[in-house]
Amino acid sequence: AQSVSQHNHHVILSEAASLELGCNYSYGGTVNLFWYVQYPGQHLQLLLKYFSGDPLVKGIKGFEAEFIKSKFSFNLRKPSVQWSDTAEYFCAVNAVGYQKVTFGTGTKLQVIP
Amino acid sequence: SAVISQKPSRDICQRGTSLTIQCQVDSQVTMMFWYRQQPGQSLTLIATANQGSEATYESGFVIDKFPISRPNLTFSTLTVSNMSPEDSSIYLCSAEYRANGYTFGSGTRLTVV
């Protein structure tokens, strides 16, 4: 069975600091990978996704993530965070050929102005 | 991108009663999914709903407690039956859009008193 680990539960950064949120998954086969964001009081939104091809994927709002297959990782990065990035971030994995999407426990990001 | 409308957005219910949550998708989709997000936790898949067949439930969830309907390719309902305070949670509907990953509704915040 697939599983996802997000090791950072709560991250506090100052504006303009760089961000990297860790995500590791466990599954031996081919996967699709996602990062979702949930702003306070809002629903989940897709930030970026990896299906195949270039392992460095760029998403909305300046976010990017790199798929490193050998490390089973899909870390989320942003070079300079803004106060408006305060939200909860979820990594998710879906084994190719299966419909089930498994979510990590989420990372709450707080950006201090 | 795809739009999912979910209602009600929130409700406060008495224990022992049932609540039906509706999910409307703006285009035809094969698979629809129902998740639960308990306070402070990640998303847990309840079941997968295919049109024309019975829903497939994840471990720990049963049809008697969470009956699901999927009458057509754009609509699904989830009923939370015989509610108890432990059912207080956010319930989310989701659908797979191949080009955009999985899209989520805005959620139904359920409080059982």
PDB file of N, CA and C in Angstrom, chain B residues 45-110:
ATOM      1  N   LEU B  45      -9.641   8.868   2.628  1.00  0.00           N
ATOM      2  CA  LEU B  45     -10.617   8.470   1.611  1.00  0.00           C
ATOM      3  C   LEU B  45     -11.675   7.584   2.243  1.00  0.00           C
ATOM      4  N   ILE B  46     -12.938   7.946   2.031  1.00  0.00           N
ATOM      5  CA  ILE B  46     -14.043   7.131   2.530  1.00  0.00           C
ATOM      6  C   ILE B  46     -14.407   6.077   1.483  1.00  0.00           C
ATOM      7  N   ALA B  47     -14.653   6.555   0.261  1.00  0.00           N
ATOM      8  CA  ALA B  47     -15.099   5.631  -0.782  1.00  0.00           C
ATOM      9  C   ALA B  47     -14.920   6.261  -2.152  1.00  0.00           C
ATOM     10  N   THR B  48     -14.920   5.408  -3.144  1.00  0.00           N
ATOM     11  CA  THR B  48     -14.876   5.809  -4.544  1.00  0.00           C
ATOM     12  C   THR B  48     -16.212   5.475  -5.181  1.00  0.00           C
ATOM     13  N   ALA B  49     -16.779   6.438  -5.896  1.00  0.00           N
ATOM     14  CA  ALA B  49     -18.115   6.258  -6.465  1.00  0.00           C
ATOM     15  C   ALA B  49     -18.046   6.242  -7.986  1.00  0.00           C
ATOM     16  N   ASN B  50     -18.421   5.126  -8.572  1.00  0.00           N
ATOM     17  CA  ASN B  50     -18.538   5.001 -10.022  1.00  0.00           C
ATOM     18  C   ASN B  50     -20.000   5.092 -10.412  1.00  0.00           C
ATOM     19  N   GLN B  51     -20.256   5.670 -11.547  1.00  0.00           N
ATOM     20  CA  GLN B  51     -21.627   5.724 -12.029  1.00  0.00           C
ATOM     21  C   GLN B  51     -22.056   4.337 -12.478  1.00  0.00           C
ATOM     22  N   GLY B  52     -23.216   3.895 -12.020  1.00  0.00           N
ATOM     23  CA  GLY B  52     -23.756   2.618 -12.458  1.00  0.00           C
ATOM     24  C   GLY B  52     -23.311   1.420 -11.668  1.00  0.00           C
ATOM     25  N   SER B  53     -22.527   1.634 -10.623  1.00  0.00           N
ATOM     26  CA  SER B  53     -22.117   0.510  -9.784  1.00  0.00           C
ATOM     27  C   SER B  53     -22.046   0.950  -8.331  1.00  0.00           C
ATOM     28  N   GLU B  54     -21.944  -0.006  -7.456  1.00  0.00           N
ATOM     29  CA  GLU B  54     -21.868   0.336  -6.037  1.00  0.00           C
ATOM     30  C   GLU B  54     -20.533   0.982  -5.717  1.00  0.00           C
ATOM     31  N   ALA B  55     -20.563   1.831  -4.741  1.00  0.00           N
ATOM     32  CA  ALA B  55     -19.331   2.496  -4.321  1.00  0.00           C
ATOM     33  C   ALA B  55     -18.368   1.497  -3.691  1.00  0.00           C
ATOM     34  N   THR B  56     -17.095   1.803  -3.795  1.00  0.00           N
ATOM     35  CA  THR B  56     -16.047   0.984  -3.189  1.00  0.00           C
ATOM     36  C   THR B  56     -15.555   1.685  -1.939  1.00  0.00           C
ATOM     37  N   TYR B  57     -15.692   1.017  -0.800  1.00  0.00           N
ATOM     38  CA  TYR B  57     -15.371   1.632   0.489  1.00  0.00           C
ATOM     39  C   TYR B  57     -13.980   1.225   0.960  1.00  0.00           C
ATOM     40  N   GLU B  58     -13.327   2.178   1.606  1.00  0.00           N
ATOM     41  CA  GLU B  58     -12.015   1.925   2.198  1.00  0.00           C
ATOM     42  C   GLU B  58     -12.198   1.219   3.545  1.00  0.00           C
ATOM     43  N   SER B  59     -11.112   0.657   3.990  1.00  0.00           N
ATOM     44  CA  SER B  59     -11.132  -0.031   5.278  1.00  0.00           C
ATOM     45  C   SER B  59     -11.562   0.932   6.378  1.00  0.00           C
ATOM     46  N   GLY B  60     -12.495   0.470   7.181  1.00  0.00           N
ATOM     47  CA  GLY B  60     -12.975   1.294   8.284  1.00  0.00           C
ATOM     48  C   GLY B  60     -14.242   2.060   7.970  1.00  0.00           C
ATOM     49  N   PHE B  61     -14.683   2.013   6.736  1.00  0.00           N
ATOM     50  CA  PHE B  61     -15.909   2.704   6.329  1.00  0.00           C
ATOM     51  C   PHE B  61     -16.869   1.689   5.717  1.00  0.00           C
ATOM     52  N   VAL B  62     -18.143   1.781   6.084  1.00  0.00           N
ATOM     53  CA  VAL B  62     -19.133   0.815   5.616  1.00  0.00           C
ATOM     54  C   VAL B  62     -20.327   1.523   5.012  1.00  0.00           C
ATOM     55  N   ILE B  63     -20.991   0.806   4.121  1.00  0.00           N
ATOM     56  CA  ILE B  63     -22.094   1.379   3.368  1.00  0.00           C
ATOM     57  C   ILE B  63     -23.257   1.758   4.263  1.00  0.00           C
ATOM     58  N   ASP B  64     -23.495   1.016   5.324  1.00  0.00           N
ATOM     59  CA  ASP B  64     -24.619   1.339   6.198  1.00  0.00           C
ATOM     60  C   ASP B  64     -24.440   2.687   6.873  1.00  0.00           C
ATOM     61  N   LYS B  65     -23.204   3.044   7.158  1.00  0.00           N
ATOM     62  CA  LYS B  65     -22.909   4.297   7.829  1.00  0.00           C
ATOM     63  C   LYS B  65     -22.778   5.454   6.824  1.00  0.00           C
ATOM     64  N   PHE B  66     -22.219   5.156   5.667  1.00  0.00           N
ATOM     65  CA  PHE B  66     -21.950   6.193   4.666  1.00  0.00           C
ATOM     66  C   PHE B  66     -22.502   5.772   3.296  1.00  0.00           C
ATOM     67  N   PRO B  67     -23.806   5.645   3.167  1.00  0.00           N
ATOM     68  CA  PRO B  67     -24.337   5.276   1.845  1.00  0.00           C
ATOM     69  C   PRO B  67     -24.055   6.368   0.821  1.00  0.00           C
ATOM     70  N   ILE B  68     -23.728   5.940  -0.381  1.00  0.00           N
ATOM     71  CA  ILE B  68     -23.358   6.846  -1.465  1.00  0.00           C
ATOM     72  C   ILE B  68     -24.245   6.556  -2.670  1.00  0.00           C
ATOM     73  N   SER B  69     -24.663   7.625  -3.330  1.00  0.00           N
ATOM     74  CA  SER B  69     -25.364   7.455  -4.598  1.00  0.00           C
ATOM     75  C   SER B  69     -24.556   8.099  -5.708  1.00  0.00           C
ATOM     76  N   ARG B  70     -24.695   7.570  -6.917  1.00  0.00           N
ATOM     77  CA  ARG B  70     -24.001   8.135  -8.086  1.00  0.00           C
ATOM     78  C   ARG B  70     -24.939   7.920  -9.281  1.00  0.00           C
ATOM     79  N   PRO B  71     -25.977   8.729  -9.359  1.00  0.00           N
ATOM     80  CA  PRO B  71     -27.001   8.499 -10.374  1.00  0.00           C
ATOM     81  C   PRO B  71     -26.557   8.837 -11.799  1.00  0.00           C
ATOM     82  N   ASN B  72     -25.579   9.711 -11.941  1.00  0.00           N
ATOM     83  CA  ASN B  72     -25.097  10.061 -13.285  1.00  0.00           C
ATOM     84  C   ASN B  72     -23.638  10.502 -13.200  1.00  0.00           C
ATOM     85  N   LEU B  73     -23.101  10.952 -14.328  1.00  0.00           N
ATOM     86  CA  LEU B  73     -21.671  11.238 -14.401  1.00  0.00           C
ATOM     87  C   LEU B  73     -21.278  12.601 -13.846  1.00  0.00           C
ATOM     88  N   THR B  74     -22.241  13.365 -13.360  1.00  0.00           N
ATOM     89  CA  THR B  74     -21.909  14.688 -12.823  1.00  0.00           C
ATOM     90  C   THR B  74     -22.370  14.893 -11.388  1.00  0.00           C
ATOM     91  N   PHE B  75     -22.893  13.884 -10.744  1.00  0.00           N
ATOM     92  CA  PHE B  75     -23.521  14.095  -9.444  1.00  0.00           C
ATOM     93  C   PHE B  75     -23.311  12.896  -8.531  1.00  0.00           C
ATOM     94  N   SER B  76     -23.140  13.206  -7.237  1.00  0.00           N
ATOM     95  CA  SER B  76     -23.036  12.145  -6.236  1.00  0.00           C
ATOM     96  C   SER B  76     -23.512  12.690  -4.902  1.00  0.00           C
ATOM     97  N   THR B  77     -23.985  11.806  -4.051  1.00  0.00           N
ATOM     98  CA  THR B  77     -24.327  12.189  -2.690  1.00  0.00           C
ATOM     99  C   THR B  77     -23.671  11.235  -1.709  1.00  0.00           C
ATOM    100  N   LEU B  78     -23.340  11.779  -0.554  1.00  0.00           N
ATOM    101  CA  LEU B  78     -22.847  10.990   0.573  1.00  0.00           C
ATOM    102  C   LEU B  78     -23.780  11.257   1.746  1.00  0.00           C
ATOM    103  N   THR B  79     -24.253  10.215   2.374  1.00  0.00           N
ATOM    104  CA  THR B  79     -25.071  10.362   3.568  1.00  0.00           C
ATOM    105  C   THR B  79     -24.279   9.903   4.774  1.00  0.00           C
ATOM    106  N   VAL B  80     -24.280  10.713   5.801  1.00  0.00           N
ATOM    107  CA  VAL B  80     -23.690  10.321   7.080  1.00  0.00           C
ATOM    108  C   VAL B  80     -24.859   9.914   7.973  1.00  0.00           C
ATOM    109  N   SER B  81     -24.943   8.650   8.303  1.00  0.00           N
ATOM    110  CA  SER B  81     -26.125   8.103   8.964  1.00  0.00           C
ATOM    111  C   SER B  81     -25.917   7.956  10.462  1.00  0.00           C
ATOM    112  N   ASN B  82     -27.036   8.070  11.173  1.00  0.00           N
ATOM    113  CA  ASN B  82     -27.020   7.819  12.618  1.00  0.00           C
ATOM    114  C   ASN B  82     -25.816   8.493  13.271  1.00  0.00           C
ATOM    115  N   MET B  83     -25.764   9.788  13.111  1.00  0.00           N
ATOM    116  CA  MET B  83     -24.554  10.536  13.471  1.00  0.00           C
ATOM    117  C   MET B  83     -24.277  10.569  14.970  1.00  0.00           C
ATOM    118  N   SER B  84     -22.999  10.612  15.285  1.00  0.00           N
ATOM    119  CA  SER B  84     -22.514  10.803  16.644  1.00  0.00           C
ATOM    120  C   SER B  84     -21.487  11.932  16.615  1.00  0.00           C
ATOM    121  N   PRO B  85     -21.130  12.472  17.767  1.00  0.00           N
ATOM    122  CA  PRO B  85     -20.139  13.564  17.768  1.00  0.00           C
ATOM    123  C   PRO B  85     -18.822  13.190  17.083  1.00  0.00           C
ATOM    124  N   GLU B  86     -18.481  11.916  17.063  1.00  0.00           N
ATOM    125  CA  GLU B  86     -17.245  11.483  16.404  1.00  0.00           C
ATOM    126  C   GLU B  86     -17.290  11.695  14.886  1.00  0.00           C
ATOM    127  N   ASP B  87     -18.467  11.893  14.353  1.00  0.00           N
ATOM    128  CA  ASP B  87     -18.607  12.144  12.913  1.00  0.00           C
ATOM    129  C   ASP B  87     -18.381  13.608  12.565  1.00  0.00           C
ATOM    130  N   SER B  88     -18.196  14.440  13.569  1.00  0.00           N
ATOM    131  CA  SER B  88     -17.913  15.853  13.297  1.00  0.00           C
ATOM    132  C   SER B  88     -16.612  15.957  12.529  1.00  0.00           C
ATOM    133  N   SER B  89     -16.704  16.561  11.359  1.00  0.00           N
ATOM    134  CA  SER B  89     -15.549  16.560  10.460  1.00  0.00           C
ATOM    135  C   SER B  89     -15.867  17.438   9.259  1.00  0.00           C
ATOM    136  N   ILE B  90     -14.898  17.585   8.388  1.00  0.00           N
ATOM    137  CA  ILE B  90     -15.152  18.172   7.080  1.00  0.00           C
ATOM    138  C   ILE B  90     -15.217  17.021   6.077  1.00  0.00           C
ATOM    139  N   TYR B  91     -16.242  17.017   5.287  1.00  0.00           N
ATOM    140  CA  TYR B  91     -16.407  15.989   4.258  1.00  0.00           C
ATOM    141  C   TYR B  91     -16.203  16.653   2.897  1.00  0.00           C
ATOM    142  N   LEU B  92     -15.354  16.032   2.091  1.00  0.00           N
ATOM    143  CA  LEU B  92     -14.990  16.616   0.799  1.00  0.00           C
ATOM    144  C   LEU B  92     -15.293  15.660  -0.330  1.00  0.00           C
ATOM    145  N   CYS B  93     -15.767  16.232  -1.396  1.00  0.00           N
ATOM    146  CA  CYS B  93     -16.005  15.508  -2.631  1.00  0.00           C
ATOM    147  C   CYS B  93     -14.848  15.838  -3.581  1.00  0.00           C
ATOM    148  N   SER B  94     -14.482  14.871  -4.393  1.00  0.00           N
ATOM    149  CA  SER B  94     -13.386  15.081  -5.333  1.00  0.00           C
ATOM    150  C   SER B  94     -13.664  14.333  -6.623  1.00  0.00           C
ATOM    151  N   ALA B  95     -13.084  14.816  -7.703  1.00  0.00           N
ATOM    152  CA  ALA B  95     -13.195  14.139  -8.987  1.00  0.00           C
ATOM    153  C   ALA B  95     -11.863  14.232  -9.697  1.00  0.00           C
ATOM    154  N   GLU B  96     -11.600  13.234 -10.522  1.00  0.00           N
ATOM    155  CA  GLU B  96     -10.339  13.216 -11.243  1.00  0.00           C
ATOM    156  C   GLU B  96     -10.496  13.867 -12.607  1.00  0.00           C
ATOM    157  N   TYR B  97      -9.668  14.877 -12.850  1.00  0.00           N
ATOM    158  CA  TYR B  97      -9.573  15.483 -14.167  1.00  0.00           C
ATOM    159  C   TYR B  97      -8.158  15.239 -14.621  1.00  0.00           C
ATOM    160  N   ARG B  98      -7.989  14.450 -15.629  1.00  0.00           N
ATOM    161  CA  ARG B  98      -6.678  13.943 -15.988  1.00  0.00           C
ATOM    162  C   ARG B  98      -5.656  15.043 -16.176  1.00  0.00           C
ATOM    163  N   ALA B  99      -6.069  16.118 -16.796  1.00  0.00           N
ATOM    164  CA  ALA B  99      -5.115  17.195 -17.074  1.00  0.00           C
ATOM    165  C   ALA B  99      -4.793  18.003 -15.835  1.00  0.00           C
ATOM    166  N   ASN B 100      -5.635  17.916 -14.859  1.00  0.00           N
ATOM    167  CA  ASN B 100      -5.489  18.794 -13.702  1.00  0.00           C
ATOM    168  C   ASN B 100      -5.391  18.056 -12.385  1.00  0.00           C
ATOM    169  N   GLY B 101      -5.161  16.765 -12.434  1.00  0.00           N
ATOM    170  CA  GLY B 101      -5.107  16.042 -11.178  1.00  0.00           C
ATOM    171  C   GLY B 101      -6.491  15.881 -10.601  1.00  0.00           C
ATOM    172  N   TYR B 102      -6.584  15.953  -9.311  1.00  0.00           N
ATOM    173  CA  TYR B 102      -7.847  15.764  -8.625  1.00  0.00           C
ATOM    174  C   TYR B 102      -8.329  17.111  -8.109  1.00  0.00           C
ATOM    175  N   THR B 103      -9.578  17.416  -8.408  1.00  0.00           N
ATOM    176  CA  THR B 103     -10.174  18.679  -7.980  1.00  0.00           C
ATOM    177  C   THR B 103     -11.114  18.400  -6.828  1.00  0.00           C
ATOM    178  N   PHE B 104     -11.152  19.342  -5.885  1.00  0.00           N
ATOM    179  CA  PHE B 104     -11.953  19.148  -4.690  1.00  0.00           C
ATOM    180  C   PHE B 104     -13.063  20.186  -4.586  1.00  0.00           C
ATOM    181  N   GLY B 105     -14.165  19.767  -3.994  1.00  0.00           N
ATOM    182  CA  GLY B 105     -15.203  20.705  -3.622  1.00  0.00           C
ATOM    183  C   GLY B 105     -14.765  21.513  -2.418  1.00  0.00           C
ATOM    184  N   SER B 106     -15.601  22.459  -2.039  1.00  0.00           N
ATOM    185  CA  SER B 106     -15.250  23.360  -0.942  1.00  0.00           C
ATOM    186  C   SER B 106     -15.469  22.728   0.430  1.00  0.00           C
ATOM    187  N   GLY B 107     -16.071  21.546   0.447  1.00  0.00           N
ATOM    188  CA  GLY B 107     -16.203  20.842   1.711  1.00  0.00           C
ATOM    189  C   GLY B 107     -17.484  21.158   2.447  1.00  0.00           C
ATOM    190  N   THR B 108     -17.878  20.222   3.293  1.00  0.00           N
ATOM    191  CA  THR B 108     -19.031  20.389   4.184  1.00  0.00           C
ATOM    192  C   THR B 108     -18.530  20.215   5.609  1.00  0.00           C
ATOM    193  N   ARG B 109     -18.661  21.276   6.377  1.00  0.00           N
ATOM    194  CA  ARG B 109     -18.215  21.214   7.774  1.00  0.00           C
ATOM    195  C   ARG B 109     -19.385  20.748   8.623  1.00  0.00           C
ATOM    196  N   LEU B 110     -19.285  19.560   9.136  1.00  0.00           N
ATOM    197  CA  LEU B 110     -20.366  18.953   9.915  1.00  0.00           C
ATOM    198  C   LEU B 110     -20.015  18.949  11.396  1.00  0.00           C
TER     199      LEU B 110
END
